[in-house]
CSV table of C-alpha atoms in Angstrom, one decimal:
chain,number,residue,atom,x,y,z
A,568,MET,CA,12.6,14.5,10.6
A,569,ARG,CA,9.7,13.3,11.0
A,570,THR,CA,9.8,9.3,10.6
A,571,MET,CA,6.9,6.1,11.0
A,572,GLU,CA,7.3,2.9,10.5
A,573,GLN,CA,4.9,0.3,9.7
A,574,ASN,CA,5.9,-3.7,9.2
A,575,GLU,CA,8.7,-3.0,9.3
A,576,GLN,CA,9.3,-0.6,6.4
A,577,LEU,CA,9.8,3.0,7.6
A,578,TYR,CA,8.8,5.8,5.5
A,579,THR,CA,9.8,10.0,5.9
A,580,LEU,CA,8.0,13.0,5.6
A,581,VAL,CA,8.7,14.4,3.1
A,582,ARG,CA,6.1,17.5,2.7
A,583,LEU,CA,2.4,18.5,4.0
A,584,ASP,CA,0.3,19.8,1.9
A,585,PRO,CA,-3.7,21.6,2.4
A,586,TYR,CA,-6.1,19.6,0.7
A,587,THR,CA,-9.5,20.0,0.2
A,588,ARG,CA,-12.0,17.7,1.3
A,589,GLN,CA,-15.1,16.4,-1.7
A,590,ASP,CA,-17.4,18.0,1.6
A,591,GLY,CA,-15.4,21.1,1.0
A,592,ARG,CA,-13.8,21.5,4.6
A,593,GLU,CA,-9.9,22.1,4.3
A,594,THR,CA,-7.3,19.5,5.7
A,595,VAL,CA,-3.7,18.4,5.0
A,596,VAL,CA,-2.2,15.2,4.2
A,597,ALA,CA,1.2,14.0,4.7
A,598,ILE,CA,4.0,12.2,2.2
A,599,TRP,CA,5.6,10.0,2.9
A,600,LYS,CA,8.3,8.0,0.9
A,601,SER,CA,10.0,4.6,1.2
A,602,ASP,CA,11.4,2.0,-0.6
A,603,CYS,CA,9.2,-0.7,-2.1
A,604,SER,CA,8.9,-4.0,0.0
A,605,MET,CA,9.2,-5.4,-3.2
A,606,CYS,CA,12.4,-4.3,-6.1
A,607,GLY,CA,13.0,-1.1,-3.8
A,608,VAL,CA,11.8,2.1,-5.8
A,609,GLU,CA,11.8,4.9,-3.4
A,610,PHE,CA,8.2,6.0,-4.2
A,611,GLU,CA,5.0,7.7,-1.9
A,612,VAL,CA,2.0,7.2,-0.5
A,613,THR,CA,-0.2,10.2,1.3
A,614,THR,CA,-1.7,9.7,4.5
A,615,PRO,CA,-4.2,12.4,7.1
A,616,GLU,CA,-1.6,14.1,8.8
A,617,SER,CA,-1.6,12.5,11.9
A,618,GLY,CA,0.0,9.3,10.0
A,619,ASN,CA,-2.5,7.1,12.0
A,620,GLN,CA,-3.4,4.9,8.9
A,621,LYS,CA,-2.1,1.8,6.9
A,622,VAL,CA,0.4,3.3,3.8
A,623,ALA,CA,0.8,0.7,0.8
A,624,ARG,CA,4.6,-1.2,1.7
A,625,ARG,CA,4.8,-1.2,-2.6
A,626,CYS,CA,5.8,1.0,-5.7
A,627,MET,CA,2.6,2.0,-8.2
A,628,GLU,CA,4.2,-1.1,-10.5
A,629,HIS,CA,4.0,-3.6,-8.1
A,630,ARG,CA,1.2,-2.7,-5.2
A,631,LYS,CA,-1.3,-4.2,-7.3
A,632,SER,CA,0.2,-6.5,-9.2
A,633,THR,CA,1.7,-8.1,-6.9
A,634,THR,CA,-1.8,-9.0,-4.6
A,635,LYS,CA,-3.3,-9.5,-8.1
A,636,ALA,CA,-1.2,-12.2,-8.5
A,637,ARG,CA,-0.7,-14.5,-6.0
A,638,ALA,CA,-4.5,-14.5,-4.5
A,639,ASN,CA,-5.4,-15.5,-8.4
A,640,ALA,CA,-2.3,-18.1,-8.4
A,641,THR,CA,-3.6,-19.4,-4.5
A,642,ARG,CA,-7.4,-19.3,-6.0
A,643,ALA,CA,-6.5,-21.5,-9.6
A,644,ALA,CA,-4.3,-24.0,-7.3
A,645,LYS,CA,-7.3,-24.5,-6.0
A,646,ARG,CA,-8.8,-25.6,-8.8
A,647,LYS,CA,-6.9,-27.5,-10.3
A,648,SER,CA,-6.1,-29.5,-7.5
A,649,ARG,CA,-10.3,-30.4,-7.1
A,650,LYS,CA,-9.7,-31.2,-10.6
A,651,LYS,CA,-7.6,-34.0,-10.5
A,652,ASN,CA,-8.8,-35.4,-6.6
A,653,PRO,CA,-12.6,-34.6,-7.2
A,654,ALA,CA,-14.3,-35.4,-3.9
A,655,THR,CA,-16.7,-38.5,-3.7
């Protein structure tokens, strides 16, 4: 069983699938499974066969919403801080 680890998260190879690139070239992609770092649900990610690519750490439900929510919350807090303490 082939595995890889990124950012202290373990991914297990599920299968290799044939894939046709946009330019028409045939290649193979690797399908990996791991557990979401937020909720623990198992999810799959796709990488080039080598696996040498940064991969998702969260399931689809948490993948984008968490990143944006944190970034937006940080921006909102900075704006709120500027309003309370305007530069003189």
